[in-house]
mmCIF file of C-alpha atoms and ligand atoms in Angstrom:
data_model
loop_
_atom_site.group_PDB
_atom_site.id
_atom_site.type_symbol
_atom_site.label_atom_id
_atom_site.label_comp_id
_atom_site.label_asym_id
_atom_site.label_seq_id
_atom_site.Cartn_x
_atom_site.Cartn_y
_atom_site.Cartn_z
ATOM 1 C CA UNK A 1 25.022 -48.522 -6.325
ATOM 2 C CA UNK A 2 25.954 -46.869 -9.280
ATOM 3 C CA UNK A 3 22.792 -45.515 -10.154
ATOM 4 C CA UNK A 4 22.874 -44.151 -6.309
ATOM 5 C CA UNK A 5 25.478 -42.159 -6.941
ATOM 6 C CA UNK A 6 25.329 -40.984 -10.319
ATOM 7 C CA UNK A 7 21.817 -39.689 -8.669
ATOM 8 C CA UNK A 8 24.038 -38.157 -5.424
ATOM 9 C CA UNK A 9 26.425 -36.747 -8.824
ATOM 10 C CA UNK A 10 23.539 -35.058 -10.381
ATOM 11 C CA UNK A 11 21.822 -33.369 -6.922
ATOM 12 C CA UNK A 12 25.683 -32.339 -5.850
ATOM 13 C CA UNK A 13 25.489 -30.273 -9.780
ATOM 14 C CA UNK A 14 21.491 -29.138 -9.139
ATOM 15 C CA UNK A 15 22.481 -27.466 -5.841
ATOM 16 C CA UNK A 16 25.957 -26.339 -7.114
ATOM 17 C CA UNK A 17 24.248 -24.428 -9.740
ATOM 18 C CA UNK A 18 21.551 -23.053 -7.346
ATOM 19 C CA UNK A 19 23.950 -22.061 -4.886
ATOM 20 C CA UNK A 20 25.591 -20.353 -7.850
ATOM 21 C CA UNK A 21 22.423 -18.360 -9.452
ATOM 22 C CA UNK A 22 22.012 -17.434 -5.790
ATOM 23 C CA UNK A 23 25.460 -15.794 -5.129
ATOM 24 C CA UNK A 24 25.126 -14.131 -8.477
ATOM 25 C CA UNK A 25 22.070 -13.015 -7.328
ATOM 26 C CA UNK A 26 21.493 -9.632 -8.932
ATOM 27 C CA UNK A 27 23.166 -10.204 -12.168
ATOM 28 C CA UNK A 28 20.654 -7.934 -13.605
ATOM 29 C CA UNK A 29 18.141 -5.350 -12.401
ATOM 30 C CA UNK A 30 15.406 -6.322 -10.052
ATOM 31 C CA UNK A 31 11.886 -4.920 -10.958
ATOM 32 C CA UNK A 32 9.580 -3.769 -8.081
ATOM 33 C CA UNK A 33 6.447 -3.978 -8.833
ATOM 34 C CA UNK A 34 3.704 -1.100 -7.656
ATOM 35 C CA UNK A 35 -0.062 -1.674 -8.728
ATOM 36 C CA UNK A 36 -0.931 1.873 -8.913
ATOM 37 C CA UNK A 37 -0.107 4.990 -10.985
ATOM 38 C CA UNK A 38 3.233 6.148 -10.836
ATOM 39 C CA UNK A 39 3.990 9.569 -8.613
ATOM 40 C CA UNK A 40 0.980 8.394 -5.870
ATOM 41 C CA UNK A 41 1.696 7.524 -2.497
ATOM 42 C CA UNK A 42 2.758 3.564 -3.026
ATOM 43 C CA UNK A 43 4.680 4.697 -5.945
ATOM 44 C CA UNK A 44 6.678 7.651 -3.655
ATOM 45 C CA UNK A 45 7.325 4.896 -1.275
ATOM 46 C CA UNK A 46 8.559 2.319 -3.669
ATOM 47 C CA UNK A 47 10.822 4.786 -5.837
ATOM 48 C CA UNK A 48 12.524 6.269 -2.786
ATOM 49 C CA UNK A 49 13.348 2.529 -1.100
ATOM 50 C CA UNK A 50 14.441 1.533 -4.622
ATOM 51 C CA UNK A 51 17.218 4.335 -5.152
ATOM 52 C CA UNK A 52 18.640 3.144 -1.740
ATOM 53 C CA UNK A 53 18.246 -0.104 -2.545
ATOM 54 C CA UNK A 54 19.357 -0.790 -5.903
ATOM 55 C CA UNK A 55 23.302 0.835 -4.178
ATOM 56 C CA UNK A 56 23.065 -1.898 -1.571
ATOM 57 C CA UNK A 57 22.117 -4.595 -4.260
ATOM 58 C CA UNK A 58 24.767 -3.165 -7.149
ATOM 59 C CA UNK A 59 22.012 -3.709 -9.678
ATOM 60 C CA UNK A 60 19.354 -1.316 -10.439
ATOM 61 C CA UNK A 61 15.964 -1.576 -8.749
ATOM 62 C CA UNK A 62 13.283 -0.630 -11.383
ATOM 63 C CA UNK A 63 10.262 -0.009 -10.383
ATOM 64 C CA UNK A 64 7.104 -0.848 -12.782
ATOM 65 C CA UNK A 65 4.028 0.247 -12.397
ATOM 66 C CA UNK A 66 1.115 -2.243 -13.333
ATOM 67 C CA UNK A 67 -1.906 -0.877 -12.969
ATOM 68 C CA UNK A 68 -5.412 -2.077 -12.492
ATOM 69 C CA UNK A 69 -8.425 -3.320 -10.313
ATOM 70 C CA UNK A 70 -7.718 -1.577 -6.978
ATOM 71 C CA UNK A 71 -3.992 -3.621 -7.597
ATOM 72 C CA UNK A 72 -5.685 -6.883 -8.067
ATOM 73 C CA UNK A 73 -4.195 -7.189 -11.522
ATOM 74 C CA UNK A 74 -0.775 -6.463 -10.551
ATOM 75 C CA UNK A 75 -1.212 -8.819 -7.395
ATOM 76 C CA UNK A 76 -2.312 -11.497 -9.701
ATOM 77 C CA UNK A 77 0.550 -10.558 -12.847
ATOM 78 C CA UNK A 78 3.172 -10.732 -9.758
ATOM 79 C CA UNK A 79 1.866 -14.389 -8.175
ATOM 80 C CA UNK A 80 2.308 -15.670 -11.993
ATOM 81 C CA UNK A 81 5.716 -14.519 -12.529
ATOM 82 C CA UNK A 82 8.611 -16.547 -12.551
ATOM 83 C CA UNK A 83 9.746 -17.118 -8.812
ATOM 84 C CA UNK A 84 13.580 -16.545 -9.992
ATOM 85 C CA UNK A 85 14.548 -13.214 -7.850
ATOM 86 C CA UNK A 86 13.614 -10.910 -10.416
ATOM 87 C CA UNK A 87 10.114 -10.071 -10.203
ATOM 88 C CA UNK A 88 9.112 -8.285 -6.421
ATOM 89 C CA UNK A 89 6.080 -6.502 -5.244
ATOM 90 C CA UNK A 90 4.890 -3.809 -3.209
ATOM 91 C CA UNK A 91 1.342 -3.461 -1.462
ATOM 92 C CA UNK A 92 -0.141 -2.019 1.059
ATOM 93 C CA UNK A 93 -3.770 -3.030 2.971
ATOM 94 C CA UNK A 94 -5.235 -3.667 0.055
ATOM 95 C CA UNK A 95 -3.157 -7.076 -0.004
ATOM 96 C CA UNK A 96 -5.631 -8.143 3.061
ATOM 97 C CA UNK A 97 -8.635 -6.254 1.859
ATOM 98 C CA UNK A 98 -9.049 -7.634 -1.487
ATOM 99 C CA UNK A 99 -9.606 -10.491 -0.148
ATOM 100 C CA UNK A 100 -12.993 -9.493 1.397
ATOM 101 C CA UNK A 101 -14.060 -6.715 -1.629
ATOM 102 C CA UNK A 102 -13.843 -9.796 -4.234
ATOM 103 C CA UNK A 103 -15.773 -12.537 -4.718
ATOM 104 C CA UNK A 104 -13.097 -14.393 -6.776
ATOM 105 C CA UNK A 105 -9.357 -13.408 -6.596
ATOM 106 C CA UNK A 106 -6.657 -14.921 -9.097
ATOM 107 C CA UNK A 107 -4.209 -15.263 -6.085
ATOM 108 C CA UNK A 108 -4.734 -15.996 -2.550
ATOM 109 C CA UNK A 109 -2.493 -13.602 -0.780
ATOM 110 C CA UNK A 110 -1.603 -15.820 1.866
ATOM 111 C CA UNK A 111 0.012 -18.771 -0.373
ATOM 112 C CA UNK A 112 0.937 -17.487 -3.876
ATOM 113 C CA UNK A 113 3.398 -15.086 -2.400
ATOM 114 C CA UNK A 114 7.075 -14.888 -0.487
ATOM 115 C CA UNK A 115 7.815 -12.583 2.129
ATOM 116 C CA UNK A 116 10.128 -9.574 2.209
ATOM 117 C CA UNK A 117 9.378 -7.131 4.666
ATOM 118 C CA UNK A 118 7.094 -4.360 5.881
ATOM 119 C CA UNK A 119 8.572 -1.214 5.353
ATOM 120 C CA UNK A 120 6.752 2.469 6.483
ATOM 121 C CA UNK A 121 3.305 3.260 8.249
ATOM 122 C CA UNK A 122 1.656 6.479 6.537
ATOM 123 C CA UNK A 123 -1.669 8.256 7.594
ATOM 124 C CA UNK A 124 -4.382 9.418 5.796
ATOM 125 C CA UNK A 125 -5.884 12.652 5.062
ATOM 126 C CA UNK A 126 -9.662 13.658 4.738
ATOM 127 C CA UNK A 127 -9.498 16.258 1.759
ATOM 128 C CA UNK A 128 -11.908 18.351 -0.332
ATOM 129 C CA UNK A 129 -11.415 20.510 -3.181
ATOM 130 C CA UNK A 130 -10.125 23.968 -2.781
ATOM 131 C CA UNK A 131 -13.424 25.602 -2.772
ATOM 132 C CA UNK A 132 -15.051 23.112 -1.329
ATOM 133 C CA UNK A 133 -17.884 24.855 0.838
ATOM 134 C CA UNK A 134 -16.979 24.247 4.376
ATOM 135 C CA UNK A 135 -14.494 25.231 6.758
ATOM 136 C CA UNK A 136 -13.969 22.431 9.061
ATOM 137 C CA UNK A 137 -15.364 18.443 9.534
ATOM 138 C CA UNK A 138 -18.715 19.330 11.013
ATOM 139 C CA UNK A 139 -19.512 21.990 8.080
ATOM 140 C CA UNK A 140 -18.127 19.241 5.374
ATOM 141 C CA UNK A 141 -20.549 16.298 6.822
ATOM 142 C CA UNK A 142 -23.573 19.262 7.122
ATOM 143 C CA UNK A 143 -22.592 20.054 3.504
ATOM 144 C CA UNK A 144 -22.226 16.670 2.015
ATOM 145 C CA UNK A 145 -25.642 15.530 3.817
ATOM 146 C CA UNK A 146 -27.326 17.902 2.194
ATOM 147 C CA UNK A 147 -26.013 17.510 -1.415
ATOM 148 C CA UNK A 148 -25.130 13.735 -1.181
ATOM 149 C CA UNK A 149 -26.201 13.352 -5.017
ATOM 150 C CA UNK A 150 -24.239 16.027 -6.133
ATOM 151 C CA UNK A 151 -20.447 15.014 -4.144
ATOM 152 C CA UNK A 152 -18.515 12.122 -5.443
ATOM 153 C CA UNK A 153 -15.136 10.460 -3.962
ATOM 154 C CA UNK A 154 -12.509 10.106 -5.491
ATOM 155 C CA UNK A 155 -10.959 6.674 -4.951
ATOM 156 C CA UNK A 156 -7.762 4.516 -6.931
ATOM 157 C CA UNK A 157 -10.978 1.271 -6.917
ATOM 158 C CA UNK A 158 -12.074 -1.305 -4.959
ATOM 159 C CA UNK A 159 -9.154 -2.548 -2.906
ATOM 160 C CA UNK A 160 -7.088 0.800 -2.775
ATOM 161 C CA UNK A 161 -7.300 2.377 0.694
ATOM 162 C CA UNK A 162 -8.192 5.478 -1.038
ATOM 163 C CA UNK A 163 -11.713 3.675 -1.500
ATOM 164 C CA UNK A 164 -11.362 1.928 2.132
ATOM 165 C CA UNK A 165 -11.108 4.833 3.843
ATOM 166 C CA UNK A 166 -13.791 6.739 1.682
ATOM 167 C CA UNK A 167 -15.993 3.640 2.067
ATOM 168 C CA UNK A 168 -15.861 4.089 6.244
ATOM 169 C CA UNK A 169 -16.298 7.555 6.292
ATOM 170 C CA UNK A 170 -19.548 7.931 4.134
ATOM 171 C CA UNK A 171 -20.599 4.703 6.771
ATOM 172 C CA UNK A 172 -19.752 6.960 9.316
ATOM 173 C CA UNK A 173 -21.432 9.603 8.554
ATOM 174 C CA UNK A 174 -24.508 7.515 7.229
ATOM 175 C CA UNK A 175 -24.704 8.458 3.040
ATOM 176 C CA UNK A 176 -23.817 7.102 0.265
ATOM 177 C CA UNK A 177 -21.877 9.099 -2.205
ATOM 178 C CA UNK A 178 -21.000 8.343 -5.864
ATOM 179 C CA UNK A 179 -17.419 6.802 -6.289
ATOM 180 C CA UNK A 180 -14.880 8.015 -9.250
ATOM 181 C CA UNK A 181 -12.193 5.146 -9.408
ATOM 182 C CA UNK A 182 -9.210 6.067 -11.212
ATOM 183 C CA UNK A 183 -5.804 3.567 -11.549
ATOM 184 C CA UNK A 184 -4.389 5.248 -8.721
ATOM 185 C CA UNK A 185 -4.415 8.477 -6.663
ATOM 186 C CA UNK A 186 -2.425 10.228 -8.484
ATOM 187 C CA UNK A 187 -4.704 10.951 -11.058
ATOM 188 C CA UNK A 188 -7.479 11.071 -8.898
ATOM 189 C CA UNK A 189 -5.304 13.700 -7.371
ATOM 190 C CA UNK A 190 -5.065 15.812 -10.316
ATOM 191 C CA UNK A 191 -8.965 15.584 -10.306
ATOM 192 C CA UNK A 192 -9.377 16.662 -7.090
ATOM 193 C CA UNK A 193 -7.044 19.866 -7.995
ATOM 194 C CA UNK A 194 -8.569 20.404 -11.268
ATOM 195 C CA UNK A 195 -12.066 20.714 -9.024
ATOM 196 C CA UNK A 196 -13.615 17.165 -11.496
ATOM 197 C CA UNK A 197 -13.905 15.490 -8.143
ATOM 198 C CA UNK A 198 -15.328 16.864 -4.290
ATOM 199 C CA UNK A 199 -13.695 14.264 -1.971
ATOM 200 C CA UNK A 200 -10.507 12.189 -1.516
ATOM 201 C CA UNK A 201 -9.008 10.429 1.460
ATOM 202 C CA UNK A 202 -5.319 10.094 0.552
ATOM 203 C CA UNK A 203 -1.730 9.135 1.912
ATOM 204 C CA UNK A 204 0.406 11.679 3.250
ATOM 205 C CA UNK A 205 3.165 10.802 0.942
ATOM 206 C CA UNK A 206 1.335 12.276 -1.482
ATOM 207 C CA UNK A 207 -0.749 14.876 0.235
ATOM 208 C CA UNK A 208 1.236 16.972 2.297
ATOM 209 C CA UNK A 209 2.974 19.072 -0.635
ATOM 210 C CA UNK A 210 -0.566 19.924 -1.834
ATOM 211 C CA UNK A 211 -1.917 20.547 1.585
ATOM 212 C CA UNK A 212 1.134 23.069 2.508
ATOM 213 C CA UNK A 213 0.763 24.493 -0.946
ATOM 214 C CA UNK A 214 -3.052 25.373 0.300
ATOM 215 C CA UNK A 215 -4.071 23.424 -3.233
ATOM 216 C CA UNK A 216 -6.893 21.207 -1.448
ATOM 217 C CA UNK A 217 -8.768 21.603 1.929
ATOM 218 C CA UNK A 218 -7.883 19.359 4.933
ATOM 219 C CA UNK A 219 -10.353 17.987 7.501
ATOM 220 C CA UNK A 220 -8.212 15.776 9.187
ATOM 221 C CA UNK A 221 -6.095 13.008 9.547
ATOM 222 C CA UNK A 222 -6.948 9.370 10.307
ATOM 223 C CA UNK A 223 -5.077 8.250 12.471
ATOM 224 C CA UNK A 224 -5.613 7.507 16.107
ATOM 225 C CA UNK A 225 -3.613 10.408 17.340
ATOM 226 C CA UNK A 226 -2.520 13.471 15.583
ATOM 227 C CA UNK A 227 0.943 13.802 13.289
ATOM 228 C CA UNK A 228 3.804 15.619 13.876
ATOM 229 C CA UNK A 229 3.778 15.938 9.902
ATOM 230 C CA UNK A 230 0.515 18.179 10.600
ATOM 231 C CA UNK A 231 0.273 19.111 14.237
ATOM 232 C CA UNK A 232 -2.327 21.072 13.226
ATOM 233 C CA UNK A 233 -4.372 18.532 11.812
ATOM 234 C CA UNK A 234 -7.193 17.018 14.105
ATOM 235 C CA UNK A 235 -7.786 13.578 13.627
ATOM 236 C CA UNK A 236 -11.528 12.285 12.445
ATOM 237 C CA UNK A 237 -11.759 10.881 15.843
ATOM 238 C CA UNK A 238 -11.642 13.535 17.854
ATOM 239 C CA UNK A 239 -14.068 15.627 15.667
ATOM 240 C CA UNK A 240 -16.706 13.079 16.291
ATOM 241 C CA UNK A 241 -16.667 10.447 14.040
ATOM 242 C CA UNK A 242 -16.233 7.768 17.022
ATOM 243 C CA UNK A 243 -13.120 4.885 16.655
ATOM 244 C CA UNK A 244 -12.330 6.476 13.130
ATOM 245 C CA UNK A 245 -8.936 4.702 12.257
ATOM 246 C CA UNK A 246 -7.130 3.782 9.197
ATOM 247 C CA UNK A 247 -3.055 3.457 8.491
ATOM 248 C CA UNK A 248 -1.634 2.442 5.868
ATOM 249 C CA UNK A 249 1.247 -0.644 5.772
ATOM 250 C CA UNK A 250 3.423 -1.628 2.870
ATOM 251 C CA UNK A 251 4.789 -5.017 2.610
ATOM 252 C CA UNK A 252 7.232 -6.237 -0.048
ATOM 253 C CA UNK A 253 6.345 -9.574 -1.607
ATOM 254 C CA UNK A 254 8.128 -12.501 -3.981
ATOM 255 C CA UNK A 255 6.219 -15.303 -6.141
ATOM 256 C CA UNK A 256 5.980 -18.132 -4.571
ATOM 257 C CA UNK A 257 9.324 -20.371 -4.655
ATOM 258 C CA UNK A 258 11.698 -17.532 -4.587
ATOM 259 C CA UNK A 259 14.734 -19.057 -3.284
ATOM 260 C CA UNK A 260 15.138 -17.941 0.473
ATOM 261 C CA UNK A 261 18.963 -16.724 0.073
ATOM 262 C CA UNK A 262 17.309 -14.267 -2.582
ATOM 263 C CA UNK A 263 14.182 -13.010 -0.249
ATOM 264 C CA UNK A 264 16.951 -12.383 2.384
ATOM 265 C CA UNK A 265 19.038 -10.620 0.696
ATOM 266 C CA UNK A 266 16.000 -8.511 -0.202
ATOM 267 C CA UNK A 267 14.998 -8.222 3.148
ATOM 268 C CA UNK A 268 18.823 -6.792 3.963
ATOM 269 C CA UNK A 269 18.267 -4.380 1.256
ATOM 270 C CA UNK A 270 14.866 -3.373 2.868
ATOM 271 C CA UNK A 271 16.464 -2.919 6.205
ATOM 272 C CA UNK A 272 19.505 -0.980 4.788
ATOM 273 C CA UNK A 273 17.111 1.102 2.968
ATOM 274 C CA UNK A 274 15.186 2.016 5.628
ATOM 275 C CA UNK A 275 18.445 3.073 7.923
ATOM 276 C CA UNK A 276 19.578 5.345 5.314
ATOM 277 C CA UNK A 277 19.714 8.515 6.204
ATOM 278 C CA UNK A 278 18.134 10.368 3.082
ATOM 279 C CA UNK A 279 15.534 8.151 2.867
ATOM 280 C CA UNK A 280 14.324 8.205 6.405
ATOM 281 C CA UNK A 281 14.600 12.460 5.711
ATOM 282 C CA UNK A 282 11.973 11.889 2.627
ATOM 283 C CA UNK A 283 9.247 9.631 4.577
ATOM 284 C CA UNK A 284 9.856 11.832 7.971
ATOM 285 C CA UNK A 285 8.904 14.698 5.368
ATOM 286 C CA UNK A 286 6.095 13.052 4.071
ATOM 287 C CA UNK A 287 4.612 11.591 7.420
ATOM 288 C CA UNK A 288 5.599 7.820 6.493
ATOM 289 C CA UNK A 289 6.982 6.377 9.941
ATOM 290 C CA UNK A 290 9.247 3.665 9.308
ATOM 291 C CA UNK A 291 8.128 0.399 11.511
ATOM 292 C CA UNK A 292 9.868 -0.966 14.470
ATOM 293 C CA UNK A 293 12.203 -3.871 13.742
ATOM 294 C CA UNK A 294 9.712 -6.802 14.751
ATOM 295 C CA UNK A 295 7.564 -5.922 11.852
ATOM 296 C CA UNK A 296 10.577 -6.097 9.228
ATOM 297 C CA UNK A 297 11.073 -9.799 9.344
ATOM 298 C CA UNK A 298 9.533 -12.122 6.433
ATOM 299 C CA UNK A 299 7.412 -14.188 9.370
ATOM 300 C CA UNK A 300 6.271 -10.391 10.218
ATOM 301 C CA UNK A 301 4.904 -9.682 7.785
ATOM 302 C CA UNK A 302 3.124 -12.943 7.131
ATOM 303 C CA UNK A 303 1.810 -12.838 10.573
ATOM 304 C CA UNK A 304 0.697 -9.227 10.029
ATOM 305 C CA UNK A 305 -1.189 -9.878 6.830
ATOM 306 C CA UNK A 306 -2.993 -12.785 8.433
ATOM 307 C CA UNK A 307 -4.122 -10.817 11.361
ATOM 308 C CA UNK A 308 -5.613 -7.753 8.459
ATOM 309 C CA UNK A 309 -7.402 -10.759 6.300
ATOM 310 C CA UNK A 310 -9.069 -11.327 9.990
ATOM 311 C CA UNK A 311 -9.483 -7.540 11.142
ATOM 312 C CA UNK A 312 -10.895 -6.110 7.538
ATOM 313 C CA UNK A 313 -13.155 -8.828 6.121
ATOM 314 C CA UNK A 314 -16.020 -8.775 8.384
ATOM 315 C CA UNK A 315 -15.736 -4.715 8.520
ATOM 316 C CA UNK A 316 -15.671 -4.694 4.883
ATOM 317 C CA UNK A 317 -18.163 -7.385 4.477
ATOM 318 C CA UNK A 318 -20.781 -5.585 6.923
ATOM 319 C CA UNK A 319 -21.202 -3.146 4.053
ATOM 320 C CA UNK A 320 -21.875 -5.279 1.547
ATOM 321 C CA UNK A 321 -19.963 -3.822 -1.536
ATOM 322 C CA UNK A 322 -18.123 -6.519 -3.565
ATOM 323 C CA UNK A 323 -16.813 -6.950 -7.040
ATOM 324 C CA UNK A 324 -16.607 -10.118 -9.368
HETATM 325 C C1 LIG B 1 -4.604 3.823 -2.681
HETATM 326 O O1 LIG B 1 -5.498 4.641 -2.669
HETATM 327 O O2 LIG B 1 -4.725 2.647 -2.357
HETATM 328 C C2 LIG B 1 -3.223 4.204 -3.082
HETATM 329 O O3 LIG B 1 -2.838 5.296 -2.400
HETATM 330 C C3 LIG B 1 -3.199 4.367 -4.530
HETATM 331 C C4 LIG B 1 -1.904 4.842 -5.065
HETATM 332 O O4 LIG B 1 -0.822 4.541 -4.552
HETATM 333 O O5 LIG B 1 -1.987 5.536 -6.074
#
């Protein structure tokens, strides 16, 4: 009897002490992690939600960038980290396509992770160098037929959609081009501007400035339908290459174990984030669409990862490119 309830004693102290690391929950800055170069698209997206954030949390949100393998590395680095509230993660598609481009992963997305939140949708862009020989997507393909050993694509490596979306169009248009992975498309960027590199498919959030500034050449966007962020732009679609479709989703993830009063606080900041006024003004800008509220819950975003595993892996695995 005694024993009993010196054991009830010590589980009444565990869970008072839980319940109070909880409600101090920040006491210190959070780190976000983003496993890709810092000023590309993932990182725009992840600095802007932090700043709103980190007021809602009263602690800073500091965003790290960890860079690596097409964001393997920082996917596996975040799995590993201590599940104490600390240590978060954003990804985007490549969360779901990794899964399929690697033979062996050191996390299984589906498992090693909590669940925050989806945040924004952002297209893509089909972009060559300034003086990139062609004036439209017919005249690109024509071009890049005929000089497919001399064009390379710029991609941030296997598991970025950068390389996703490059890998479907050269299937698309039936070649196969030489791939430049760099840690992110913000270098690969500053390739493509320096004239190093021909080709880059690329997230609004990072392309429109250099599109407006007439610094690359657009071809068009992938979505389904066109943008209002580029009425202009046609989509790959309706130039011909038939079903063409890639968007890109961010989701915001925990290590395993991290205590649920923590990831829903985090999904509150999310939310709050996304409501704010400046920040919706900086993705509107940059063509990121904020997603409706049914995507914003932890079990939506665990549903909607599940359901990319399933849509991408026999697509990717049809072409037959993997990595150890
Ligand atoms: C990608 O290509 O997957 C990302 O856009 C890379 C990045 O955020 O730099």
């Amino acid at each position: 009897m005694q024993f009993k309830q010196a054991l009830a004693a010590l589980a009444g102290l565990v869970f008072a002490a839980s319940a109070h690391t909880q409600a101090a929950w920040p006491a210190k800055a959070v780190t976000l992690v983003v496993p890709f170069a810092a000023g590309g698209p993932t990182d725009v997206v992840a600095r802007t939600l932090a700043a709103s954030m980190s007021k809602t949390l009263g602690q800073t949100v500091v965003v790290e960038n960890k860079l690596g393998a097409g964001g393997t590395v920082a996917a596996g680095s975040v799995a590993k980290s201590p599940p104490d509230g600390y240590t978060f993660f954003i990804h985007h598609n490549g969360m779901a396509t990794s899964t399929a481009l690697y033979r062996k992963l050191s996390y299984d997305p589906l498992n090693d992770f909590e669940f925050v939140s989806q945040a924004v949708d952002v297209p893509m862009t089909m972009l060559a160098r300034k003086d990139f020989p062609a004036a439209n997507l017919q005249e690109m393909v024509a071009y890049i037929k005929a000089n497919k050993d001399k064009i390379n694509v710029a991609t941030a490596g296997l598991g970025a959609v950068s390389q996703l979306c490059g890998m479907l169009f050269q299937r698309a248009i039936g070649v196969q081009l030489t791939e430049v992975p760099f840690q992110g498309t913000a270098p690969a960027m500053n390739a493509l501007l320096g004239g190093q590199v021909d080709v880059l498919c690329d997230q609004t959030t990072q392309t429109i400035p250099q599109i407006k500034a007439g610094n690359v050449k657009l071809y068009g966007v992938t979505t389904k339908n066109r943008i209002k962020s580029l009425p202009n732009a046609p989509t790959l679609a309706e130039q011909g290459l038939k079903d063409f479709e890639v968007v890109v989703w961010h989701g915001i993830y925990a290590p395993k174990g991290t205590p649920k009063p923590i990831i829903e606080r985090m999904n509150a900041a999310v939310r709050a984030a996304l409501k704010d006024p400046d920040v919706a003004k900086r993705m509107e800008d940059l063509g990121a669409e904020i997603v409706p509220d049914s995507k914003l819950s932890p079990e939506g975003l665990q549903s909607w990862l599940k359901s990319e595993i399933d849509k991408w892996g026999p697509i990717i695995k049809a072409g037959g490119k993997f990595a150890d």
